[in-house]
Amino acid sequence: MRPVIVTPPATEPVSLTEAQTHLRISGEADYVNSLITSARVQVERYLNRALITQTWDVYYSFWSYDMRLPYAPVQSVTSVKYFDLDGNEQTLSSSLYWTVTSADPAAIVRKYETTWPELQYGRPDAIVIRIVCGYGAASAVPEPIKHAIKLLMTDMYENRGTQVIGTSATKIPNYITDLIHSYKIYEF
């Protein structure tokens, strides 16, 4: 599976005003906005979640019974496309699969007694699933996640470089991961 962003989020879960208030500064708008975005991306990667509505293409090289989708919560599956034996792009009929969004991670699941169509031989990324995911607007993002973004942004602001204390360093400090751990999606 290889996800590629198509439409990034239009806003951030934490506004510039909220961030500046949290940092107790006024000004440095461009820098603070970059910190908000960087912190959001880092939290999204840790959680395997999309926070604000965004569109992704998820590429697969082969069919499987259930095709897991990254970045919960999945709002919708826009399309499932594939390259047939002749190399022509086709849209998979939704009558062949279920879209399971009630579980995290969401998945495309082949219906019983159906078969997936054959793919062009040897073609990498022969399947592309377009999904829309995220909580929606900033107001729908859980408060602990927003607070974690603020804390991470503060850490980035106060330590403008890699901080190594002792012998081990982490990308997201443990006190922040502990705050949002219950929202993390694991792949097994």
Short mmCIF file of C-alpha atoms in Angstrom, two decimals, residues 27-123:
data_model
loop_
_atom_site.label_atom_id
_atom_site.label_comp_id
_atom_site.label_asym_id
_atom_site.label_seq_id
_atom_site.Cartn_x
_atom_site.Cartn_y
_atom_site.Cartn_z
CA GLY A 27 3.62 37.98 15.61
CA GLU A 28 5.79 35.42 13.78
CA ALA A 29 2.64 34.34 11.93
CA ASP A 30 4.41 32.55 9.07
CA TYR A 31 6.69 30.63 11.41
CA VAL A 32 3.88 29.69 13.80
CA ASN A 33 1.71 28.52 10.87
CA SER A 34 4.57 26.29 9.71
CA LEU A 35 4.85 24.87 13.24
CA ILE A 36 1.11 24.12 13.32
CA THR A 37 1.30 22.28 10.00
CA SER A 38 4.45 20.37 10.99
CA ALA A 39 2.96 19.35 14.33
CA ARG A 40 -0.32 18.25 12.68
CA VAL A 41 1.50 16.12 10.11
CA GLN A 42 3.65 14.51 12.79
CA VAL A 43 0.60 13.74 14.96
CA GLU A 44 -1.31 12.36 11.95
CA ARG A 45 1.59 10.03 11.12
CA TYR A 46 1.86 8.83 14.70
CA LEU A 47 -1.90 8.21 14.98
CA ASN A 48 -2.44 6.89 11.42
CA ARG A 49 -5.34 9.32 11.23
CA ALA A 50 -6.34 12.29 9.11
CA LEU A 51 -7.57 15.16 11.24
CA ILE A 52 -9.16 17.64 8.81
CA THR A 53 -10.95 16.46 5.64
CA GLN A 54 -8.44 15.47 2.95
CA THR A 55 -8.38 13.27 -0.15
CA TRP A 56 -5.87 10.47 -0.72
CA ASP A 57 -5.11 7.96 -3.47
CA VAL A 58 -4.07 4.61 -2.05
CA TYR A 59 -2.09 2.43 -4.45
CA TYR A 60 -1.90 -1.37 -4.33
CA SER A 61 0.00 -3.72 -6.64
CA PHE A 62 -2.35 -6.69 -6.16
CA TRP A 63 -5.83 -7.56 -4.90
CA SER A 64 -6.43 -9.02 -1.46
CA TYR A 65 -9.63 -10.11 0.26
CA ASP A 66 -9.70 -6.99 2.42
CA MET A 67 -7.73 -3.94 1.40
CA ARG A 68 -6.99 -1.79 4.44
CA LEU A 69 -7.24 1.96 4.05
CA PRO A 70 -4.91 4.37 5.84
CA TYR A 71 -5.84 7.49 7.73
CA ALA A 72 -9.05 6.96 9.65
CA PRO A 73 -11.73 8.09 9.91
CA VAL A 74 -12.67 7.36 6.30
CA GLN A 75 -15.63 9.51 5.27
CA SER A 76 -16.10 7.90 1.85
CA VAL A 77 -14.52 5.85 -0.90
CA THR A 78 -14.78 7.90 -4.07
CA SER A 79 -13.60 5.21 -6.50
CA VAL A 80 -11.71 1.97 -6.91
CA LYS A 81 -9.82 1.90 -10.21
CA TYR A 82 -7.48 -0.66 -11.70
CA PHE A 83 -5.52 -1.41 -14.86
CA ASP A 84 -6.94 -4.42 -16.75
CA LEU A 85 -4.91 -7.01 -18.66
CA ASP A 86 -4.62 -4.65 -21.66
CA GLY A 87 -3.37 -1.75 -19.52
CA ASN A 88 -6.62 0.21 -19.68
CA GLU A 89 -7.84 1.96 -16.56
CA GLN A 90 -11.20 0.60 -15.36
CA THR A 91 -13.51 1.50 -12.49
CA LEU A 92 -14.39 -1.44 -10.25
CA SER A 93 -18.13 -1.94 -9.80
CA SER A 94 -19.23 -1.26 -6.25
CA SER A 95 -21.37 -4.42 -6.50
CA LEU A 96 -18.15 -6.43 -6.03
CA TYR A 97 -17.13 -5.04 -2.64
CA TRP A 98 -18.26 -3.64 0.67
CA THR A 99 -16.84 -0.45 2.08
CA VAL A 100 -16.30 -1.03 5.80
CA THR A 101 -15.85 2.31 7.56
CA SER A 102 -17.28 1.29 10.92
CA ALA A 103 -13.92 -0.12 12.01
CA ASP A 104 -10.48 1.43 12.18
CA PRO A 105 -8.71 0.93 9.90
CA ALA A 106 -11.44 1.03 7.25
CA ALA A 107 -11.28 -1.45 4.38
CA ILE A 108 -12.58 -2.45 0.98
CA VAL A 109 -13.78 -6.05 1.38
CA ARG A 110 -14.54 -8.42 -1.51
CA LYS A 111 -18.11 -9.67 -1.45
CA TYR A 112 -18.74 -13.36 -0.99
CA GLU A 113 -18.73 -15.43 -4.21
CA THR A 114 -17.22 -12.66 -6.32
CA THR A 115 -13.76 -12.45 -7.82
CA TRP A 116 -11.55 -9.47 -8.41
CA PRO A 117 -10.78 -8.73 -12.06
CA GLU A 118 -7.34 -9.63 -13.43
CA LEU A 119 -4.72 -6.89 -13.39
CA GLN A 120 -2.12 -5.97 -15.98
CA TYR A 121 0.77 -8.36 -15.39
CA GLY A 122 3.79 -6.93 -13.62
CA ARG A 123 2.34 -3.45 -13.25
#
